[in-house]
Short mmCIF file of C-alpha atoms in Angstrom, two decimals:
data_model
loop_
_atom_site.label_atom_id
_atom_site.label_comp_id
_atom_site.label_asym_id
_atom_site.label_seq_id
_atom_site.Cartn_x
_atom_site.Cartn_y
_atom_site.Cartn_z
CA MET A 1 0.00 0.00 0.00
CA ASN A 2 1.61 3.32 -1.07
CA LEU A 3 1.85 6.39 1.13
CA GLU A 4 -0.80 8.42 -0.67
CA PHE A 5 -3.41 5.69 -0.40
CA PHE A 6 -2.58 5.10 3.27
CA ILE A 7 -3.02 8.77 4.12
CA ALA A 8 -6.25 8.94 2.08
CA LYS A 9 -7.61 5.98 4.00
CA ARG A 10 -6.80 7.69 7.28
CA LEU A 11 -8.38 10.85 5.94
CA VAL A 12 -11.68 9.08 5.52
CA LYS A 13 -11.41 7.78 9.09
CA GLY A 14 -10.77 11.28 10.34
CA LYS A 15 -12.04 10.61 13.85
CA GLU A 16 -9.03 8.43 14.58
CA HIS A 17 -6.83 11.51 14.16
CA LYS A 18 -9.37 13.91 15.64
CA ILE A 19 -9.67 15.67 12.31
CA SER A 20 -12.99 17.44 11.77
CA ILE A 21 -14.77 16.56 8.55
CA SER A 22 -17.58 18.75 7.23
CA ALA A 23 -20.05 15.87 7.18
CA PRO A 24 -23.02 17.70 5.64
CA ILE A 25 -20.99 18.85 2.61
CA ILE A 26 -19.61 15.34 2.09
CA LYS A 27 -23.06 13.77 2.39
CA ILE A 28 -24.53 16.25 -0.11
CA ALA A 29 -21.74 15.45 -2.59
CA ILE A 30 -22.30 11.70 -2.22
CA ALA A 31 -26.07 12.18 -2.58
CA ALA A 32 -25.52 14.27 -5.74
CA ILE A 33 -23.43 11.49 -7.31
CA ALA A 34 -26.00 8.85 -6.32
CA LEU A 35 -28.95 10.90 -7.58
CA GLY A 36 -27.13 11.73 -10.80
CA LEU A 37 -26.38 8.06 -11.49
CA ILE A 38 -30.00 7.11 -10.73
CA MET A 39 -31.22 9.68 -13.26
CA MET A 40 -28.70 8.50 -15.87
CA LEU A 41 -29.59 4.82 -15.42
CA ILE A 42 -33.31 5.55 -15.69
CA ALA A 43 -32.81 7.83 -18.71
CA ILE A 44 -30.79 5.17 -20.56
CA ALA A 45 -33.11 2.29 -19.57
CA THR A 46 -36.32 4.09 -20.54
CA GLY A 47 -34.92 5.68 -23.72
CA VAL A 48 -33.39 2.46 -25.02
CA GLY A 49 -36.38 0.43 -23.85
CA LEU A 50 -38.82 2.64 -25.73
CA LYS A 51 -36.68 2.48 -28.89
CA HIS A 52 -36.52 -1.31 -28.72
CA LYS A 53 -40.24 -1.69 -28.10
CA ILE A 54 -41.25 0.60 -30.98
CA ARG A 55 -38.82 -1.15 -33.33
CA GLU A 56 -40.24 -4.54 -32.29
CA LYS A 57 -43.79 -3.43 -33.05
CA VAL A 58 -42.94 -2.03 -36.47
CA ALA A 59 -40.95 -5.17 -37.30
CA ALA A 60 -43.83 -7.41 -36.20
CA PHE A 61 -45.93 -6.02 -39.07
CA ASN A 62 -43.19 -5.72 -41.70
CA GLY A 63 -40.10 -7.66 -40.73
CA HIS A 64 -36.81 -5.77 -40.49
CA ILE A 65 -36.14 -5.93 -44.24
CA GLN A 66 -38.56 -6.43 -47.11
CA ILE A 67 -37.70 -8.01 -50.45
CA LEU A 68 -40.10 -6.84 -53.15
CA ASN A 69 -40.47 -6.15 -56.85
CA TYR A 70 -38.33 -3.43 -58.32
CA ASP A 71 -41.14 -1.25 -59.68
CA THR A 72 -43.04 1.99 -59.08
CA ASN A 73 -45.56 0.51 -56.65
CA THR A 74 -45.20 2.43 -53.36
CA SER A 75 -48.41 1.19 -51.72
CA ASP A 76 -48.77 -1.61 -49.18
CA VAL A 77 -50.88 -3.61 -51.67
CA SER A 78 -49.24 -6.41 -53.66
CA VAL A 79 -49.74 -5.93 -57.40
CA LYS A 80 -47.07 -7.86 -59.29
CA PRO A 81 -46.25 -11.34 -57.93
CA ILE A 82 -42.83 -12.71 -57.02
CA SER A 83 -41.88 -16.34 -57.43
CA LEU A 84 -41.50 -18.21 -54.18
CA GLU A 85 -38.69 -20.25 -55.74
CA GLN A 86 -35.68 -18.15 -54.76
CA ASP A 87 -32.19 -19.22 -53.73
CA PHE A 88 -32.54 -17.40 -50.40
CA TYR A 89 -35.89 -18.95 -49.45
CA PRO A 90 -36.64 -20.39 -46.95
CA LYS A 91 -33.17 -19.58 -45.57
CA PHE A 92 -30.18 -17.47 -46.54
CA LYS A 93 -27.27 -19.89 -46.70
CA ASP A 94 -24.43 -17.40 -47.12
CA ILE A 95 -25.56 -14.62 -44.76
CA ASP A 96 -25.25 -14.91 -41.00
CA GLY A 97 -27.53 -13.09 -38.58
CA ILE A 98 -30.78 -13.81 -40.43
CA ALA A 99 -33.39 -15.08 -37.97
CA HIS A 100 -36.34 -15.79 -40.28
CA VAL A 101 -37.67 -15.31 -43.83
CA GLN A 102 -41.40 -15.40 -44.60
CA ALA A 103 -43.59 -14.92 -47.66
CA VAL A 104 -46.60 -12.60 -47.56
CA ALA A 105 -49.05 -10.80 -49.86
CA SER A 106 -51.39 -7.86 -49.24
CA LYS A 107 -54.66 -6.70 -50.75
CA GLY A 108 -56.91 -3.75 -49.96
CA GLY A 109 -60.54 -4.30 -49.15
CA ILE A 110 -63.65 -3.11 -47.32
CA ILE A 111 -65.40 -4.82 -44.42
CA ARG A 112 -69.14 -4.27 -44.31
CA THR A 113 -71.44 -5.02 -41.40
CA GLU A 114 -75.10 -4.20 -40.76
CA ASN A 115 -74.24 -0.90 -39.09
CA THR A 116 -70.95 0.31 -40.55
CA PHE A 117 -68.01 -0.40 -42.85
CA GLU A 118 -64.23 -0.09 -42.66
CA ALA A 119 -61.38 -0.01 -45.19
CA PHE A 120 -58.50 -2.35 -44.40
CA ILE A 121 -55.49 -4.19 -45.78
CA ALA A 122 -55.66 -7.97 -45.75
CA LYS A 123 -52.18 -9.29 -45.12
CA GLY A 124 -51.95 -12.84 -46.41
CA VAL A 125 -49.61 -15.09 -44.45
CA GLY A 126 -48.86 -18.79 -44.70
CA LYS A 127 -47.23 -21.74 -42.98
CA ASP A 128 -43.91 -19.96 -42.62
CA TYR A 129 -45.30 -16.93 -40.77
CA ASN A 130 -43.44 -15.86 -37.62
CA TRP A 131 -46.38 -16.03 -35.19
CA PRO A 132 -44.34 -15.65 -31.97
CA VAL A 133 -43.89 -11.92 -32.69
CA PHE A 134 -47.69 -11.52 -32.45
CA GLU A 135 -48.29 -13.70 -29.40
CA GLU A 136 -47.38 -10.81 -27.09
CA TYR A 137 -50.11 -8.65 -28.62
CA LEU A 138 -52.90 -11.25 -28.59
CA VAL A 139 -55.61 -9.98 -26.20
CA ASP A 140 -58.51 -12.31 -26.97
CA GLY A 141 -59.09 -15.64 -28.68
CA VAL A 142 -56.40 -17.68 -30.42
CA LEU A 143 -54.07 -17.26 -33.37
CA PRO A 144 -55.36 -18.53 -36.75
CA ASN A 145 -54.11 -21.82 -38.14
CA TYR A 146 -52.98 -21.68 -41.78
CA LYS A 147 -50.93 -24.89 -41.81
CA ASP A 148 -53.78 -27.10 -42.98
CA GLU A 149 -56.50 -26.51 -45.58
CA LEU A 150 -57.69 -23.06 -46.65
CA ASN A 151 -60.00 -21.62 -44.00
CA GLU A 152 -61.85 -18.43 -43.08
CA GLU A 153 -59.94 -17.68 -39.86
CA ILE A 154 -58.49 -14.19 -39.41
CA LEU A 155 -56.69 -12.14 -36.77
CA MET A 156 -58.08 -8.62 -36.36
CA SER A 157 -56.99 -5.69 -34.19
CA ARG A 158 -59.13 -4.76 -31.22
CA ILE A 159 -59.36 -1.18 -32.52
CA MET A 160 -60.89 -2.29 -35.82
CA ALA A 161 -63.20 -4.78 -34.11
CA ASN A 162 -64.53 -2.03 -31.85
CA ARG A 163 -65.17 0.23 -34.82
CA LEU A 164 -67.05 -2.53 -36.59
CA GLN A 165 -68.80 -3.64 -33.39
CA LEU A 166 -67.42 -7.16 -33.77
CA LYS A 167 -65.89 -9.63 -31.34
CA THR A 168 -64.09 -12.96 -31.33
CA GLY A 169 -66.17 -15.64 -33.03
CA ASP A 170 -68.14 -13.20 -35.21
CA SER A 171 -68.19 -13.57 -38.98
CA PHE A 172 -68.42 -10.86 -41.65
CA PHE A 173 -68.11 -10.26 -45.39
CA ALA A 174 -65.20 -8.42 -46.97
CA PHE A 175 -65.04 -7.06 -50.52
CA PHE A 176 -61.88 -6.79 -52.62
CA LEU A 177 -61.44 -4.96 -55.93
CA LYS A 178 -60.01 -6.94 -58.82
CA ASN A 179 -56.60 -5.76 -59.95
CA GLU A 180 -57.08 -6.23 -63.66
CA GLU A 181 -60.43 -4.47 -64.10
CA LEU A 182 -61.77 -2.14 -61.43
CA SER A 183 -65.17 -1.99 -63.14
CA LYS A 184 -65.88 -5.66 -62.53
CA LYS A 185 -67.84 -6.94 -59.58
CA PRO A 186 -65.52 -7.14 -56.53
CA ASN A 187 -64.46 -10.38 -54.92
CA GLN A 188 -66.40 -11.28 -51.81
CA ARG A 189 -65.02 -13.35 -48.94
CA LYS A 190 -66.48 -14.43 -45.63
CA PHE A 191 -64.17 -14.46 -42.61
CA VAL A 192 -64.42 -15.50 -38.96
CA ILE A 193 -62.52 -13.68 -36.20
CA THR A 194 -60.51 -16.22 -34.19
CA GLY A 195 -58.45 -13.70 -32.25
CA LEU A 196 -57.96 -10.02 -31.49
CA TYR A 197 -54.60 -8.30 -31.11
CA ASP A 198 -53.56 -4.93 -29.72
CA SER A 199 -50.01 -3.74 -30.32
CA GLY A 200 -50.75 -0.18 -29.21
CA PHE A 201 -49.56 1.02 -32.62
CA GLU A 202 -52.84 2.53 -33.81
CA GLU A 203 -51.40 3.52 -37.19
CA LEU A 204 -50.86 -0.17 -37.99
CA ASP A 205 -53.56 -1.77 -35.84
CA GLY A 206 -56.23 0.23 -37.63
CA ARG A 207 -55.16 -1.06 -41.05
CA TYR A 208 -54.02 -4.68 -40.97
CA VAL A 209 -56.05 -7.89 -40.79
CA LEU A 210 -54.16 -11.18 -41.06
CA VAL A 211 -55.69 -13.78 -43.40
CA ASP A 212 -54.62 -16.94 -45.18
CA ILE A 213 -52.32 -16.00 -48.09
CA ARG A 214 -54.17 -18.46 -50.33
CA HIS A 215 -57.17 -16.10 -50.37
CA ILE A 216 -54.96 -13.35 -51.82
CA GLN A 217 -53.45 -15.74 -54.36
CA ARG A 218 -56.86 -16.90 -55.57
CA MET A 219 -58.33 -13.39 -55.84
CA ASN A 220 -55.26 -12.18 -57.76
CA LYS A 221 -55.30 -15.33 -59.92
CA TRP A 222 -51.74 -16.19 -58.88
CA GLU A 223 -50.14 -19.60 -58.75
CA ALA A 224 -49.48 -21.34 -55.45
CA ASN A 225 -45.78 -20.41 -55.71
CA GLN A 226 -46.42 -16.68 -56.26
CA ILE A 227 -46.41 -14.18 -53.41
CA GLY A 228 -46.35 -10.40 -52.90
CA ASN A 229 -43.03 -9.94 -51.07
CA PHE A 230 -40.67 -11.47 -48.54
CA GLU A 231 -40.14 -10.24 -44.98
CA VAL A 232 -36.78 -10.83 -43.32
CA PHE A 233 -36.08 -10.76 -39.57
CA ILE A 234 -32.51 -10.22 -38.37
CA ASP A 235 -30.87 -11.02 -35.04
CA ASP A 236 -29.25 -7.63 -34.37
CA PHE A 237 -31.00 -4.39 -35.33
CA SER A 238 -27.69 -2.50 -35.33
CA ASP A 239 -26.71 -4.57 -38.40
CA LEU A 240 -29.81 -3.47 -40.33
CA GLU A 241 -28.05 -1.53 -43.10
CA SER A 242 -25.19 -3.99 -43.55
CA LYS A 243 -27.57 -6.97 -43.70
CA SER A 244 -29.77 -5.11 -46.17
CA ASN A 245 -26.77 -4.62 -48.46
CA GLU A 246 -25.79 -8.28 -48.12
CA ILE A 247 -29.33 -9.39 -48.92
CA ARG A 248 -29.42 -7.09 -51.94
CA GLY A 249 -26.32 -8.84 -53.23
CA GLU A 250 -27.96 -12.25 -52.85
CA THR A 251 -31.17 -11.41 -54.76
CA ILE A 252 -31.85 -11.19 -58.48
CA ALA A 253 -31.81 -7.85 -60.35
CA THR A 254 -35.61 -7.55 -60.52
CA LEU A 255 -35.91 -7.49 -56.73
CA GLU A 256 -35.02 -4.72 -54.31
CA THR A 257 -34.66 -4.53 -50.54
CA GLN A 258 -36.24 -1.99 -48.23
CA THR A 259 -35.54 -1.56 -44.51
CA ILE A 260 -38.20 -0.55 -42.00
CA LYS A 261 -36.09 2.55 -41.24
CA LYS A 262 -36.63 3.67 -44.82
CA LYS A 263 -40.30 2.72 -44.95
CA TYR A 264 -41.12 4.39 -41.62
CA TYR A 265 -38.41 7.05 -41.66
CA LYS A 266 -40.49 9.58 -39.69
CA ILE A 267 -40.91 7.18 -36.78
CA PHE A 268 -37.23 6.30 -36.74
CA GLU A 269 -36.18 9.95 -37.01
CA TRP A 270 -38.34 10.59 -33.97
CA ILE A 271 -36.93 7.77 -31.84
CA GLY A 272 -33.45 8.81 -32.98
CA LEU A 273 -33.93 11.95 -30.90
CA PHE A 274 -33.99 9.78 -27.78
CA ASP A 275 -30.19 9.39 -28.06
CA PHE A 276 -29.74 13.17 -27.89
CA ASN A 277 -32.03 13.41 -24.85
CA ILE A 278 -30.12 10.62 -23.08
CA ALA A 279 -26.76 12.27 -23.82
CA LEU A 280 -28.08 15.63 -22.58
CA ILE A 281 -29.30 14.15 -19.28
CA ILE A 282 -26.01 12.29 -18.75
CA GLY A 283 -24.00 15.45 -19.44
CA ILE A 284 -26.05 17.58 -17.03
CA MET A 285 -25.91 14.98 -14.26
CA ILE A 286 -22.13 14.56 -14.58
CA ILE A 287 -21.62 18.33 -14.42
CA VAL A 288 -23.87 18.67 -11.36
CA GLY A 289 -22.21 15.76 -9.58
CA GLY A 290 -18.75 17.01 -10.54
CA PHE A 291 -19.33 20.51 -9.14
CA ASN A 292 -20.64 19.04 -5.89
CA MET A 293 -17.48 16.95 -5.60
CA ILE A 294 -15.36 20.04 -6.33
CA THR A 295 -17.08 21.81 -3.42
CA ALA A 296 -16.46 18.83 -1.15
CA LEU A 297 -12.81 18.61 -2.22
CA LEU A 298 -12.21 22.31 -1.52
CA VAL A 299 -13.75 21.86 1.93
CA LEU A 300 -11.46 18.89 2.60
CA ILE A 301 -8.41 20.86 1.48
CA LEU A 302 -9.41 23.83 3.64
CA GLU A 303 -9.90 21.66 6.75
CA ARG A 304 -6.55 19.91 6.24
CA THR A 305 -4.38 22.88 5.46
CA GLN A 306 -2.19 22.17 8.48
CA MET A 307 -1.73 18.55 7.41
CA ILE A 308 -0.75 19.71 3.92
CA GLY A 309 1.83 22.08 5.43
CA ILE A 310 3.31 19.30 7.59
CA LEU A 311 3.55 16.91 4.63
CA LYS A 312 5.27 19.58 2.55
CA ALA A 313 7.68 20.33 5.40
CA LEU A 314 8.55 16.62 5.48
CA GLY A 315 9.44 16.79 1.76
CA THR A 316 6.27 15.32 0.22
CA SER A 317 5.74 16.50 -3.36
CA ASN A 318 2.71 18.51 -4.43
CA TRP A 319 1.52 15.74 -6.73
CA SER A 320 1.71 13.14 -3.95
CA ILE A 321 -0.45 15.34 -1.70
CA ARG A 322 -2.90 15.98 -4.53
CA LYS A 323 -3.20 12.23 -5.03
CA VAL A 324 -4.13 11.85 -1.36
CA PHE A 325 -7.17 14.06 -1.86
CA LEU A 326 -8.02 12.53 -5.24
CA TYR A 327 -7.98 9.05 -3.66
CA ASN A 328 -10.28 10.34 -0.96
CA ALA A 329 -12.59 11.91 -3.57
CA ALA A 330 -12.60 8.65 -5.56
CA TYR A 331 -13.70 6.82 -2.41
CA LEU A 332 -16.57 9.25 -1.86
CA ILE A 333 -17.58 9.03 -5.55
CA GLY A 334 -17.51 5.24 -5.21
CA ILE A 335 -19.96 5.39 -2.29
CA GLY A 336 -22.27 7.59 -4.35
CA LEU A 337 -22.04 5.21 -7.31
CA LEU A 338 -22.79 2.23 -5.08
CA TRP A 339 -25.98 3.76 -3.74
CA GLY A 340 -26.91 5.06 -7.17
CA ASN A 341 -26.61 1.58 -8.68
CA VAL A 342 -28.60 -0.06 -5.88
CA ILE A 343 -31.48 2.42 -6.07
CA GLY A 344 -31.43 3.03 -9.85
CA LEU A 345 -31.23 -0.63 -10.88
CA GLY A 346 -33.82 -1.45 -8.23
CA ILE A 347 -36.29 0.99 -9.78
CA ILE A 348 -35.56 -0.37 -13.27
CA TRP A 349 -36.10 -3.97 -12.10
CA LEU A 350 -39.38 -3.08 -10.41
CA GLN A 351 -40.60 -1.32 -13.56
CA SER A 352 -39.69 -4.27 -15.79
CA LYS A 353 -41.45 -6.64 -13.38
CA PHE A 354 -44.60 -4.73 -12.42
CA ARG A 355 -44.84 -1.94 -15.08
CA PHE A 356 -46.24 0.52 -12.53
CA LEU A 357 -45.06 3.60 -14.45
CA LYS A 358 -47.35 4.34 -17.40
CA PHE A 359 -47.60 7.04 -20.05
CA PRO A 360 -50.37 9.62 -19.49
CA ASN A 361 -51.16 9.46 -23.22
CA PRO A 362 -50.20 6.01 -24.60
CA LYS A 363 -51.19 6.91 -28.18
CA GLU A 364 -48.25 9.33 -28.47
CA TYR A 365 -45.71 6.62 -27.58
CA TYR A 366 -47.52 3.55 -29.03
CA ILE A 367 -47.38 1.76 -25.67
CA GLU A 368 -49.22 1.99 -22.34
CA TYR A 369 -46.35 1.44 -19.89
CA ILE A 370 -42.80 2.82 -19.86
CA PRO A 371 -40.51 0.03 -21.16
CA VAL A 372 -36.99 -0.35 -19.77
CA HIS A 373 -33.90 -2.04 -21.20
CA ILE A 374 -30.30 -1.92 -20.02
CA ASN A 375 -27.36 -4.32 -20.21
CA LEU A 376 -24.34 -4.99 -18.00
CA SER A 377 -21.81 -3.42 -20.37
CA THR A 378 -23.76 -0.15 -20.37
CA ILE A 379 -23.89 -0.12 -16.56
CA MET A 380 -20.15 -0.77 -16.27
CA LEU A 381 -19.27 1.84 -18.90
CA LEU A 382 -21.50 4.44 -17.23
CA ASN A 383 -19.98 3.87 -13.78
CA VAL A 384 -16.40 3.98 -15.02
CA GLY A 385 -17.15 7.03 -17.16
CA VAL A 386 -18.73 8.95 -14.26
CA LEU A 387 -15.80 8.11 -11.96
CA LEU A 388 -13.13 9.15 -14.47
CA LEU A 389 -14.88 12.34 -15.60
CA CYS A 390 -15.49 13.47 -12.01
CA LEU A 391 -11.83 12.82 -11.12
CA LEU A 392 -10.70 14.78 -14.18
CA MET A 393 -12.87 17.68 -13.05
CA LEU A 394 -11.21 17.50 -9.62
CA LEU A 395 -7.70 17.85 -11.02
CA ILE A 396 -8.15 21.62 -11.41
CA PRO A 397 -9.30 22.45 -7.84
CA SER A 398 -6.67 20.11 -6.40
CA TYR A 399 -4.07 22.39 -7.97
CA ILE A 400 -4.69 24.82 -5.10
CA ILE A 401 -2.55 22.52 -2.95
CA THR A 402 0.55 23.61 -4.85
CA LYS A 403 -0.07 27.22 -3.75
CA ILE A 404 -0.12 26.41 -0.02
CA SER A 405 2.99 27.56 1.85
CA PRO A 406 4.26 25.05 4.46
CA VAL A 407 5.09 27.77 7.03
CA LYS A 408 1.72 29.52 6.74
CA ALA A 409 -0.16 26.21 6.60
CA ILE A 410 1.36 24.90 9.84
CA LYS A 411 0.27 28.13 11.60
CA PHE A 412 -3.22 27.92 9.96
CA GLU A 413 -6.20 27.48 12.29
#
């Protein structure tokens, strides 16, 4: 144990040397560090959690990357079919990080009941559909089964069902325009609601109804191996652009790829602002905590002026004395970080378990409760970063030690 650390340890245990410590100032500094870390942990957990949850909901309806015809069609309705017989289907062999590939097709229609009607998009899905992404949003009934023969089962959003005054088990007629000749009599299909879902994403919930893809194929007069587009799910969202480029290289020239960030660019521009808000909160909290520690350090230096003079008279260098106080400050910061982690992570755990904190207006954030997400590496990086930045801020006030005269300091009372 070196001399500086030994003296710093004794400094903390000031009562053993009958040295008076300004306890209130020290406690305020520790509380400021703890409170700052709590705010930073909550800001990161809620900001990242909300980003992840919104991305998951958008991906549940579209996949992370879509493979579709290279044409001028910008609508969500499938017009020109794509052959299901592709080298990358049902699995990309030469690209890692691809979780799932599914074939879908969409067609616009109108649902009519005795009292009202509603426009919608019928999203046709088949045996390969990634149902687990929708299980979380199922609020009533069961998921449809499209693995056997063609049936009338559908999955509808609770929002649309309420508008149409329908419930699970009810049947209704839907009408679809024919692609080739709009003047012809529309196709009519009868469907039965087997389940209701609610993702909280009203923009999507109010549009999509999931049906058997074979209905879309028959109405469009497509073959059994023709679909509207492919949806690709990836393992890591941070690889979205790179995986999109890799997928583009594995597809034929008549197909293009589109990421959900491009399709819903306004939503992703909005959630991109969360990073700025998180950085702003972290910056403010570090500055506040740092200035509180500066105040505490100056108080410690002032109360130990005589000790500083004695150490200088014994030949101790200025830097060695400064390190004594920096060690002491690091100890106090460590106490603040410890309490901050205990309280902050405790709040985050309780929120993830019980979801007691909710948005006053869920429609603005597409979710009722405040989601949280944080990982160990982020926690470690935040703690180390706060400790180092606070110590760097303390280097300047500790410079005052070099200006203390040994003779005057020994006489100081």
